[in-house]
């Protein structure tokens, strides 16, 4: 194969994954967290800042999503594409940055490993900050390495900007960015300590000054958000959606990035590859170890903080996702540098390329399983299409929707006319109406039968419908 074709084919995996992502956007399924994003970006930038300050995440992704809304319009597909693009950019780091530093094989393996990682496709599509956080953390690390090794001013600037941006995107992207800066510092301090000769000392001092300047600038850029960060950490205690940490959730933290939801044992192959790479003898061994250590420390910090007496539970399994690009980069580099396995393969009659293919076959199979799983989740796991088709056909201009699941009110108002969608305790029965459609979630309370009788409403059960994982009966009230 000519070099020209190799240069083209290395982009093929990223192109294939991009195509697969776009085949999954043709639905009307909004998850509750996505609904929060879509609701928040309806406001002005100032309102987004205030709304984010009252939430538990920093604001950068919401500004990013607002920009897409302003340019391309207010649709779910636009926001899903906005979420996909950072994931595509992360995959493209394989045939570009990683290939240039670690070689062709490492570049293509990175794209395949990240694209097939069982958690990646779901979070490439979610209208949330995870894909952007993944891109920023991964690029931050690669640019830190480039700035350290080459002294490139361009790489240093990108490292600083992406590190600060990661901190403003997700708090569990802030921690990997901090760890990247920490390991960068250790490297420049080692150079200062071991430098011999005037030229090495000058280079070491220059490297330390570069690190120090960027560190100060990153800290200063984040200072305006620190009071809100501290406030948000305390507010997590009241959140209903972070489960308590138990032995079961601890096991899930280990398997979540690597396993299909219904096949938890599939995580074993990624863990096997990780152990395999740890025994590889290569000059990149320290970099590989750091790339594995950063996601581990990120998860460990969240878990330890959450179990300390008096602290809020702040960690969920998906919060490790921003650091998983580093894990895949380390795994890709390690698999591409296997001299012992190459000799063993040669003795067995295999070339190293064939051995890598054998090792990657289960990974590719997990990628296929991931696509099937996400397709089912996006298109088949809820009654959303049935519900929206019903309302498209039945909801008239003088009809009202009433619901009893108050926490999903903001989501209902995204799907249905908000001026005609009410929580059952807020609806005024004196309002003239032709029909009422009651979204009756089990165990969430019923409409007052005396009020219904007083205004001559007759109820008729239209069957089971639902939004997200919230099934409900639609009760049609008419005269």
CSV table of C-alpha atoms in Angstrom, one decimal:
chain,number,residue,atom,x,y,z
A,1,UNK,CA,0.0,0.0,0.0
A,2,UNK,CA,1.4,3.4,-1.0
A,3,UNK,CA,1.9,6.1,1.7
A,4,UNK,CA,-0.7,8.2,0.0
A,5,UNK,CA,-3.4,5.6,0.5
A,6,UNK,CA,-2.2,4.9,4.1
A,7,UNK,CA,-2.6,8.7,4.8
A,8,UNK,CA,-6.2,8.5,3.5
A,9,UNK,CA,-7.2,5.3,5.1
A,10,UNK,CA,-6.2,6.3,8.6
A,11,UNK,CA,-9.2,8.7,8.6
A,12,UNK,CA,-11.6,6.0,7.5
A,13,UNK,CA,-12.5,4.8,11.1
A,14,UNK,CA,-13.3,8.3,12.2
A,15,UNK,CA,-15.5,8.8,9.1
A,16,UNK,CA,-17.3,5.5,9.7
A,17,UNK,CA,-18.1,6.4,13.3
A,18,UNK,CA,-19.2,9.9,12.3
A,19,UNK,CA,-21.7,8.3,9.7
A,20,UNK,CA,-23.0,5.9,12.4
A,21,UNK,CA,-23.6,8.8,14.8
A,22,UNK,CA,-25.6,10.7,12.2
A,23,UNK,CA,-27.8,7.6,11.5
A,24,UNK,CA,-28.9,7.8,15.1
A,25,UNK,CA,-30.2,11.4,15.2
A,26,UNK,CA,-33.5,10.9,13.4
A,27,UNK,CA,-35.8,10.6,16.5
A,28,UNK,CA,-37.6,12.9,18.8
A,29,UNK,CA,-36.4,11.3,22.1
A,30,UNK,CA,-35.2,13.9,24.6
A,31,UNK,CA,-33.7,12.5,27.8
A,32,UNK,CA,-34.3,14.5,31.0
A,33,UNK,CA,-30.8,15.8,31.3
A,34,UNK,CA,-30.9,16.9,27.6
A,35,UNK,CA,-34.2,18.6,28.3
A,36,UNK,CA,-32.5,20.7,31.0
A,37,UNK,CA,-29.9,21.8,28.4
A,38,UNK,CA,-32.5,22.6,25.8
A,39,UNK,CA,-34.6,24.5,28.3
A,40,UNK,CA,-31.7,26.5,29.7
A,41,UNK,CA,-30.4,27.7,26.3
A,42,UNK,CA,-33.7,29.3,25.5
A,43,UNK,CA,-32.5,32.2,27.7
A,44,UNK,CA,-30.0,35.0,27.1
A,45,UNK,CA,-26.3,34.4,27.9
A,46,UNK,CA,-26.9,36.2,31.2
A,47,UNK,CA,-29.9,34.0,32.0
A,48,UNK,CA,-27.8,30.9,31.1
A,49,UNK,CA,-25.1,32.0,33.5
A,50,UNK,CA,-27.6,32.5,36.3
A,51,UNK,CA,-29.4,29.2,35.5
A,52,UNK,CA,-26.1,27.3,35.4
A,53,UNK,CA,-25.0,28.8,38.7
A,54,UNK,CA,-28.1,27.3,40.3
A,55,UNK,CA,-27.3,23.9,38.7
A,56,UNK,CA,-24.3,21.6,39.4
A,57,UNK,CA,-22.2,22.2,36.2
A,58,UNK,CA,-20.1,25.0,34.9
A,59,UNK,CA,-21.5,27.0,31.9
A,60,UNK,CA,-19.2,26.6,28.8
A,61,UNK,CA,-21.2,23.9,27.1
A,62,UNK,CA,-24.4,25.9,27.4
A,63,UNK,CA,-22.8,28.9,25.7
A,64,UNK,CA,-21.6,26.5,23.0
A,65,UNK,CA,-25.1,25.0,22.5
A,66,UNK,CA,-26.6,28.5,22.5
A,67,UNK,CA,-24.3,29.5,19.7
A,68,UNK,CA,-25.5,26.6,17.6
A,69,UNK,CA,-29.1,27.5,18.4
A,70,UNK,CA,-28.6,31.1,17.3
A,71,UNK,CA,-26.9,30.1,14.0
A,72,UNK,CA,-28.8,27.0,13.0
A,73,UNK,CA,-32.2,27.3,14.7
A,74,UNK,CA,-34.0,25.6,17.7
A,75,UNK,CA,-34.3,21.9,16.9
A,76,UNK,CA,-33.3,18.7,18.6
A,77,UNK,CA,-31.2,17.7,15.6
A,78,UNK,CA,-29.2,20.9,15.7
A,79,UNK,CA,-28.3,20.3,19.3
A,80,UNK,CA,-27.5,16.6,18.7
A,81,UNK,CA,-25.1,17.6,15.9
A,82,UNK,CA,-23.5,20.1,18.2
A,83,UNK,CA,-22.9,17.3,20.7
A,84,UNK,CA,-21.5,15.0,18.0
A,85,UNK,CA,-19.0,17.4,16.6
A,86,UNK,CA,-16.6,17.4,19.6
A,87,UNK,CA,-16.7,13.6,19.6
A,88,UNK,CA,-15.7,13.6,15.9
A,89,UNK,CA,-12.9,16.0,16.6
A,90,UNK,CA,-11.6,13.7,19.4
A,91,UNK,CA,-11.6,10.7,17.0
A,92,UNK,CA,-9.7,12.9,14.5
A,93,UNK,CA,-6.9,13.3,17.1
A,94,UNK,CA,-5.9,9.8,16.3
A,95,UNK,CA,-4.9,10.3,12.6
A,96,UNK,CA,-3.4,13.7,13.4
A,97,UNK,CA,-1.8,14.5,16.8
A,98,UNK,CA,-1.4,10.9,18.0
A,99,UNK,CA,-0.1,9.6,14.7
A,100,UNK,CA,2.5,12.4,14.5
A,101,UNK,CA,3.8,11.7,17.9
A,102,UNK,CA,3.4,7.9,18.4
A,103,UNK,CA,3.1,6.5,14.9
A,104,UNK,CA,0.5,5.3,12.3
A,105,UNK,CA,-0.6,2.2,14.2
A,106,UNK,CA,-1.2,4.1,17.5
A,107,UNK,CA,-3.2,6.7,15.6
A,108,UNK,CA,-5.6,4.3,14.0
A,109,UNK,CA,-5.9,2.2,17.2
A,110,UNK,CA,-6.9,5.2,19.2
A,111,UNK,CA,-9.8,6.0,16.9
A,112,UNK,CA,-11.0,2.4,16.9
A,113,UNK,CA,-10.6,2.0,20.7
A,114,UNK,CA,-12.4,5.2,21.5
A,115,UNK,CA,-15.1,4.7,18.9
A,116,UNK,CA,-15.8,1.2,20.1
A,117,UNK,CA,-15.7,2.0,23.8
A,118,UNK,CA,-19.1,0.9,24.9
A,119,UNK,CA,-19.9,4.2,26.6
A,120,UNK,CA,-18.8,6.5,23.9
A,121,UNK,CA,-21.6,6.4,21.3
A,122,UNK,CA,-24.3,7.2,23.9
A,123,UNK,CA,-22.4,10.2,25.1
A,124,UNK,CA,-21.4,11.3,21.6
A,125,UNK,CA,-25.2,11.8,21.0
A,126,UNK,CA,-26.3,13.3,24.3
A,127,UNK,CA,-27.1,16.9,24.3
A,128,UNK,CA,-24.8,17.5,27.2
A,129,UNK,CA,-21.3,18.6,27.9
A,130,UNK,CA,-19.6,15.1,27.9
A,131,UNK,CA,-18.3,15.0,24.3
A,132,UNK,CA,-16.9,18.6,24.5
A,133,UNK,CA,-15.2,17.8,27.9
A,134,UNK,CA,-13.7,14.6,26.3
A,135,UNK,CA,-12.2,16.6,23.4
A,136,UNK,CA,-10.8,19.4,25.6
A,137,UNK,CA,-9.2,17.1,28.1
A,138,UNK,CA,-7.7,14.8,25.4
A,139,UNK,CA,-6.3,17.8,23.4
A,140,UNK,CA,-5.1,19.5,26.6
A,141,UNK,CA,-3.0,16.4,27.4
A,142,UNK,CA,-1.6,16.0,23.9
A,143,UNK,CA,-0.7,19.7,23.7
A,144,UNK,CA,0.9,19.6,27.2
A,145,UNK,CA,3.1,16.8,25.9
A,146,UNK,CA,4.0,18.7,22.8
A,147,UNK,CA,4.8,21.9,24.6
A,148,UNK,CA,7.0,20.0,27.1
A,149,UNK,CA,8.9,18.1,24.4
A,150,UNK,CA,9.3,20.7,21.7
A,151,UNK,CA,8.9,24.1,23.5
A,152,UNK,CA,6.2,25.0,20.9
A,153,UNK,CA,4.5,28.3,21.8
A,154,UNK,CA,1.4,27.2,19.8
A,155,UNK,CA,1.1,24.0,21.7
A,156,UNK,CA,1.6,25.8,25.0
A,157,UNK,CA,-1.2,28.2,24.2
A,158,UNK,CA,-3.6,25.4,23.1
A,159,UNK,CA,-2.7,23.5,26.3
A,160,UNK,CA,-3.6,26.5,28.5
A,161,UNK,CA,-6.8,27.4,26.6
A,162,UNK,CA,-8.1,23.8,26.5
A,163,UNK,CA,-7.2,23.2,30.1
A,164,UNK,CA,-9.2,26.3,31.3
A,165,UNK,CA,-12.0,25.5,28.9
A,166,UNK,CA,-12.2,21.9,30.2
A,167,UNK,CA,-12.6,23.3,33.8
A,168,UNK,CA,-15.5,25.5,32.6
A,169,UNK,CA,-17.2,22.5,30.9
A,170,UNK,CA,-17.4,19.9,33.6
A,171,UNK,CA,-16.0,19.6,37.1
A,172,UNK,CA,-14.8,16.1,36.3
A,173,UNK,CA,-12.9,17.6,33.3
A,174,UNK,CA,-11.4,20.2,35.7
A,175,UNK,CA,-9.8,17.4,37.7
A,176,UNK,CA,-8.1,15.7,34.7
A,177,UNK,CA,-6.9,19.1,33.5
A,178,UNK,CA,-5.4,19.7,36.9
A,179,UNK,CA,-3.7,16.3,36.9
A,180,UNK,CA,-2.3,17.0,33.4
A,181,UNK,CA,-0.8,20.3,34.7
A,182,UNK,CA,0.5,18.4,37.8
A,183,UNK,CA,2.4,15.8,35.7
A,184,UNK,CA,3.6,18.5,33.4
A,185,UNK,CA,5.0,20.3,36.5
A,186,UNK,CA,6.7,17.1,37.7
A,187,UNK,CA,8.4,16.7,34.3
A,188,UNK,CA,9.8,20.3,34.3
A,189,UNK,CA,10.9,20.0,37.9
A,190,UNK,CA,12.8,16.8,37.1
A,191,UNK,CA,14.5,18.6,34.2
A,192,UNK,CA,15.6,21.4,36.5
A,193,UNK,CA,17.0,18.9,39.0
A,194,UNK,CA,18.8,16.7,36.5
A,195,UNK,CA,20.0,19.4,34.0
A,196,UNK,CA,23.7,19.2,33.2
A,197,UNK,CA,25.5,21.8,31.2
A,198,UNK,CA,24.4,25.4,30.5
A,199,UNK,CA,22.2,24.6,27.5
A,200,UNK,CA,20.2,22.0,29.4
A,201,UNK,CA,19.8,24.3,32.4
A,202,UNK,CA,18.6,27.2,30.2
A,203,UNK,CA,16.1,24.9,28.5
A,204,UNK,CA,14.8,23.5,31.8
A,205,UNK,CA,14.4,27.0,33.3
A,206,UNK,CA,12.5,28.1,30.1
A,207,UNK,CA,10.2,25.1,30.4
A,208,UNK,CA,9.5,25.8,34.0
A,209,UNK,CA,8.7,29.5,33.3
A,210,UNK,CA,6.4,28.4,30.5
A,211,UNK,CA,4.5,26.1,32.8
A,212,UNK,CA,4.3,28.7,35.6
A,213,UNK,CA,2.9,31.4,33.3
A,214,UNK,CA,0.3,29.1,31.9
A,215,UNK,CA,-0.6,27.8,35.4
A,216,UNK,CA,-1.1,31.4,36.7
A,217,UNK,CA,-3.2,32.4,33.7
A,218,UNK,CA,-5.4,29.3,34.0
A,219,UNK,CA,-6.0,29.9,37.7
A,220,UNK,CA,-6.8,33.6,37.1
A,221,UNK,CA,-9.2,32.7,34.3
A,222,UNK,CA,-11.1,30.4,36.7
A,223,UNK,CA,-11.2,32.6,39.8
A,224,UNK,CA,-14.5,34.3,38.8
A,225,UNK,CA,-16.3,30.9,38.9
A,226,UNK,CA,-14.7,29.6,42.1
A,227,UNK,CA,-17.4,31.0,44.5
A,228,UNK,CA,-20.2,29.4,42.4
A,229,UNK,CA,-18.2,26.1,42.2
A,230,UNK,CA,-18.1,26.0,46.0
A,231,UNK,CA,-21.8,26.8,46.2
A,232,UNK,CA,-22.7,24.1,43.7
A,233,UNK,CA,-20.7,21.4,45.4
A,234,UNK,CA,-22.9,22.0,48.5
A,235,UNK,CA,-26.1,21.9,46.5
A,236,UNK,CA,-25.5,18.4,45.2
A,237,UNK,CA,-26.6,17.1,48.6
A,238,UNK,CA,-30.2,17.9,47.7
A,239,UNK,CA,-30.0,16.2,44.2
A,240,UNK,CA,-32.2,13.1,43.7
A,241,UNK,CA,-30.4,11.7,40.7
A,242,UNK,CA,-27.0,10.7,42.2
A,243,UNK,CA,-27.3,7.3,43.7
A,244,UNK,CA,-25.6,6.4,47.0
A,245,UNK,CA,-22.2,4.6,46.7
A,246,UNK,CA,-22.5,0.9,47.5
A,247,UNK,CA,-20.6,-2.2,46.6
A,248,UNK,CA,-22.8,-2.6,43.6
A,249,UNK,CA,-22.1,0.9,42.3
A,250,UNK,CA,-18.4,0.5,43.0
A,251,UNK,CA,-18.4,-2.5,40.6
A,252,UNK,CA,-20.4,-0.5,38.1
A,253,UNK,CA,-17.7,2.3,38.2
A,254,UNK,CA,-15.2,-0.3,37.1
A,255,UNK,CA,-17.3,-1.8,34.3
A,256,UNK,CA,-19.3,1.1,33.1
A,257,UNK,CA,-16.9,2.5,30.5
A,258,UNK,CA,-16.1,-0.9,29.0
A,259,UNK,CA,-19.3,-3.0,29.2
A,260,UNK,CA,-22.5,-3.2,27.3
A,261,UNK,CA,-25.4,-2.7,29.6
A,262,UNK,CA,-26.9,-6.2,29.3
A,263,UNK,CA,-23.5,-7.9,29.0
A,264,UNK,CA,-21.3,-6.7,31.9
A,265,UNK,CA,-18.7,-9.4,31.3
A,266,UNK,CA,-17.7,-7.7,28.1
A,267,UNK,CA,-15.7,-5.3,30.2
A,268,UNK,CA,-13.2,-8.1,30.7
A,269,UNK,CA,-11.6,-7.7,27.2
A,270,UNK,CA,-10.7,-4.0,27.8
A,271,UNK,CA,-9.3,-4.9,31.2
A,272,UNK,CA,-7.3,-7.7,29.6
A,273,UNK,CA,-5.9,-5.3,27.1
A,274,UNK,CA,-5.0,-2.9,29.9
A,275,UNK,CA,-3.1,-5.5,31.8
A,276,UNK,CA,-1.4,-6.6,28.6
A,277,UNK,CA,-0.2,-3.1,27.9
A,278,UNK,CA,1.1,-2.6,31.4
A,279,UNK,CA,3.7,-5.4,30.7
A,280,UNK,CA,4.9,-3.9,27.5
A,281,UNK,CA,8.5,-2.6,27.6
A,282,UNK,CA,8.7,0.7,25.8
A,283,UNK,CA,10.2,4.1,26.3
A,284,UNK,CA,6.6,5.4,26.4
A,285,UNK,CA,5.8,3.4,29.5
A,286,UNK,CA,5.6,6.4,31.8
A,287,UNK,CA,3.2,8.2,29.4
A,288,UNK,CA,1.0,5.1,29.2
A,289,UNK,CA,1.0,4.8,33.0
A,290,UNK,CA,0.0,8.5,33.3
A,291,UNK,CA,-2.8,8.1,30.7
A,292,UNK,CA,-4.2,5.2,32.8
A,293,UNK,CA,-3.6,6.9,36.1
A,294,UNK,CA,-5.5,10.2,35.3
A,295,UNK,CA,-9.0,8.5,34.9
A,296,UNK,CA,-8.3,6.2,37.9
A,297,UNK,CA,-7.4,9.2,40.1
A,298,UNK,CA,-10.4,11.2,38.8
A,299,UNK,CA,-12.8,8.4,39.7
A,300,UNK,CA,-11.0,7.7,43.0
A,301,UNK,CA,-11.3,11.4,44.1
A,302,UNK,CA,-15.0,11.5,43.3
A,303,UNK,CA,-15.6,8.3,45.2
A,304,UNK,CA,-13.5,9.2,48.3
A,305,UNK,CA,-15.0,12.6,48.5
A,306,UNK,CA,-18.5,11.1,48.3
A,307,UNK,CA,-18.0,8.6,51.1
A,308,UNK,CA,-16.3,10.9,53.6
A,309,UNK,CA,-18.6,11.7,56.5
A,310,UNK,CA,-20.5,14.9,56.1
A,311,UNK,CA,-19.8,15.2,52.3
A,312,UNK,CA,-22.3,15.2,49.5
A,313,UNK,CA,-22.4,12.3,47.0
A,314,UNK,CA,-20.9,14.0,43.9
A,315,UNK,CA,-19.8,11.1,41.7
A,316,UNK,CA,-21.6,9.2,39.0
A,317,UNK,CA,-20.1,6.5,36.8
A,318,UNK,CA,-20.4,8.7,33.7
A,319,UNK,CA,-18.2,11.4,35.2
A,320,UNK,CA,-15.1,9.5,34.2
A,321,UNK,CA,-15.9,9.9,30.5
A,322,UNK,CA,-14.0,13.2,30.0
A,323,UNK,CA,-10.8,11.3,30.9
A,324,UNK,CA,-11.4,8.2,28.7
A,325,UNK,CA,-9.7,9.7,25.7
A,326,UNK,CA,-6.5,9.6,27.7
A,327,UNK,CA,-7.1,6.0,28.6
A,328,UNK,CA,-7.7,5.1,24.9
A,329,UNK,CA,-4.6,7.0,23.9
A,330,UNK,CA,-2.4,5.1,26.4
A,331,UNK,CA,-4.0,1.8,25.4
A,332,UNK,CA,-3.4,2.5,21.7
A,333,UNK,CA,0.2,3.5,22.2
A,334,UNK,CA,0.9,0.4,24.3
A,335,UNK,CA,-0.7,-2.0,21.8
A,336,UNK,CA,1.4,-0.4,19.0
A,337,UNK,CA,4.6,-0.9,21.0
A,338,UNK,CA,4.6,-4.6,21.8
A,339,UNK,CA,8.1,-5.9,21.0
A,340,UNK,CA,7.8,-9.1,23.1
A,341,UNK,CA,4.5,-10.0,21.6
A,342,UNK,CA,5.9,-9.3,18.1
A,343,UNK,CA,8.6,-11.9,18.7
A,344,UNK,CA,6.1,-14.4,20.1
A,345,UNK,CA,3.8,-13.7,17.1
A,346,UNK,CA,6.7,-14.2,14.7
A,347,UNK,CA,7.6,-17.5,16.3
A,348,UNK,CA,4.0,-18.6,15.9
A,349,UNK,CA,3.9,-17.7,12.3
A,350,UNK,CA,1.9,-14.4,12.7
A,351,UNK,CA,3.0,-11.0,11.7
A,352,UNK,CA,2.5,-8.2,14.4
A,353,UNK,CA,-0.3,-6.6,12.3
A,354,UNK,CA,-2.3,-9.9,12.3
A,355,UNK,CA,-1.8,-10.2,16.1
A,356,UNK,CA,-3.2,-6.7,16.6
A,357,UNK,CA,-6.1,-7.5,14.4
A,358,UNK,CA,-6.9,-10.6,16.5
A,359,UNK,CA,-6.7,-8.4,19.6
A,360,UNK,CA,-9.0,-5.8,18.1
A,361,UNK,CA,-11.7,-8.2,16.8
A,362,UNK,CA,-13.5,-8.4,20.2
A,363,UNK,CA,-13.2,-4.6,20.5
A,364,UNK,CA,-14.9,-4.2,17.1
A,365,UNK,CA,-17.6,-6.6,18.1
A,366,UNK,CA,-18.3,-4.5,21.2
A,367,UNK,CA,-18.5,-1.5,18.8
A,368,UNK,CA,-21.3,-3.3,16.9
A,369,UNK,CA,-23.1,-4.2,20.1
A,370,UNK,CA,-22.8,-0.6,21.2
A,371,UNK,CA,-24.5,0.6,18.1
A,372,UNK,CA,-27.4,-1.8,18.5
A,373,UNK,CA,-27.7,-0.8,22.1
A,374,UNK,CA,-27.8,2.9,21.4
A,375,UNK,CA,-30.1,2.5,18.4
A,376,UNK,CA,-32.6,0.7,20.7
A,377,UNK,CA,-32.2,3.3,23.4
A,378,UNK,CA,-32.8,6.2,21.0
A,379,UNK,CA,-35.6,4.7,18.9
A,380,UNK,CA,-37.2,1.8,20.7
A,381,UNK,CA,-36.8,2.2,24.5
A,382,UNK,CA,-39.7,4.6,25.1
A,383,UNK,CA,-43.2,5.3,23.8
A,384,UNK,CA,-42.2,8.8,22.7
A,385,UNK,CA,-43.1,8.4,19.0
A,386,UNK,CA,-46.5,6.9,19.9
A,387,UNK,CA,-47.1,9.7,22.4
A,388,UNK,CA,-46.2,12.5,20.0
A,389,UNK,CA,-48.2,11.0,17.2
A,390,UNK,CA,-51.2,10.8,19.5
A,391,UNK,CA,-50.9,14.5,20.4
A,392,UNK,CA,-50.2,15.6,16.9
A,393,UNK,CA,-53.5,13.9,15.8
A,394,UNK,CA,-55.7,14.9,18.8
A,395,UNK,CA,-54.4,18.1,20.4
A,396,UNK,CA,-56.6,21.0,19.3
A,397,UNK,CA,-56.1,24.8,19.8
A,398,UNK,CA,-58.4,24.9,22.8
A,399,UNK,CA,-57.2,21.7,24.4
A,400,UNK,CA,-55.0,21.4,27.5
A,401,UNK,CA,-52.5,18.9,28.8
A,402,UNK,CA,-52.3,18.2,32.5
A,403,UNK,CA,-49.7,16.1,34.2
A,404,UNK,CA,-49.1,14.7,37.7
A,405,UNK,CA,-45.3,14.0,37.6
A,406,UNK,CA,-44.1,17.5,38.6
A,407,UNK,CA,-40.4,16.8,38.1
A,408,UNK,CA,-40.9,16.1,34.4
A,409,UNK,CA,-42.9,19.4,33.9
A,410,UNK,CA,-40.0,21.1,32.1
A,411,UNK,CA,-39.7,18.1,29.7
A,412,UNK,CA,-43.4,18.1,28.9
A,413,UNK,CA,-43.2,21.8,28.1
A,414,UNK,CA,-40.5,21.1,25.6
A,415,UNK,CA,-42.7,18.7,23.7
A,416,UNK,CA,-46.1,20.4,24.1
A,417,UNK,CA,-47.3,24.0,24.0
A,418,UNK,CA,-46.1,25.4,27.3
A,419,UNK,CA,-48.9,27.8,27.6
A,420,UNK,CA,-51.4,24.9,27.5
A,421,UNK,CA,-49.4,22.4,29.6
A,422,UNK,CA,-49.9,22.4,33.4
A,423,UNK,CA,-49.1,20.5,36.6
A,424,UNK,CA,-52.4,19.2,38.0
A,425,UNK,CA,-52.2,21.4,41.1
A,426,UNK,CA,-51.7,24.5,38.9
A,427,UNK,CA,-54.5,24.0,36.4
A,428,UNK,CA,-57.6,26.3,36.7
A,429,UNK,CA,-60.7,24.3,35.9
A,430,UNK,CA,-62.6,27.5,35.2
A,431,UNK,CA,-60.6,27.8,32.0
A,432,UNK,CA,-62.8,27.2,28.9
A,433,UNK,CA,-61.5,24.1,27.2
A,434,UNK,CA,-62.7,21.6,24.6
A,435,UNK,CA,-60.6,18.6,25.8
A,436,UNK,CA,-58.2,17.8,28.6
A,437,UNK,CA,-55.4,15.2,28.2
A,438,UNK,CA,-54.2,13.9,31.6
A,439,UNK,CA,-50.7,12.3,31.6
A,440,UNK,CA,-51.3,9.9,34.5
A,441,UNK,CA,-48.0,8.6,35.9
A,442,UNK,CA,-48.6,5.8,38.3
A,443,UNK,CA,-48.4,6.6,42.1
A,444,UNK,CA,-48.2,10.4,41.4
A,445,UNK,CA,-51.7,11.4,42.3
A,446,UNK,CA,-55.0,11.8,40.4
A,447,UNK,CA,-57.2,14.7,39.4
A,448,UNK,CA,-59.7,15.8,41.9
A,449,UNK,CA,-62.9,13.8,41.1
A,450,UNK,CA,-65.2,16.4,42.6
A,451,UNK,CA,-63.7,19.1,40.4
A,452,UNK,CA,-64.1,16.9,37.3
A,453,UNK,CA,-67.7,16.2,38.2
A,454,UNK,CA,-68.4,19.8,38.9
A,455,UNK,CA,-67.3,20.9,35.5
A,456,UNK,CA,-68.9,17.8,33.8
A,457,UNK,CA,-65.7,16.2,32.6
A,458,UNK,CA,-66.0,12.6,31.5
A,459,UNK,CA,-62.8,10.5,31.5
A,460,UNK,CA,-61.7,7.9,29.0
A,461,UNK,CA,-58.5,5.9,29.2
A,462,UNK,CA,-56.7,6.0,25.9
A,463,UNK,CA,-53.9,3.5,26.8
A,464,UNK,CA,-50.3,3.5,27.8
A,465,UNK,CA,-47.9,6.1,26.5
A,466,UNK,CA,-44.7,7.7,27.8
A,467,UNK,CA,-41.8,10.1,27.6
A,468,UNK,CA,-38.3,9.0,28.3
A,469,UNK,CA,-38.5,6.1,30.9
A,470,UNK,CA,-41.7,7.6,32.4
A,471,UNK,CA,-44.7,5.5,31.3
A,472,UNK,CA,-48.1,7.0,31.8
A,473,UNK,CA,-51.7,6.5,30.9
A,474,UNK,CA,-53.4,9.2,28.8
A,475,UNK,CA,-56.8,10.0,30.2
A,476,UNK,CA,-59.0,11.9,27.7
A,477,UNK,CA,-61.5,14.2,29.4
A,478,UNK,CA,-64.4,15.5,27.4
A,479,UNK,CA,-67.9,16.7,27.9
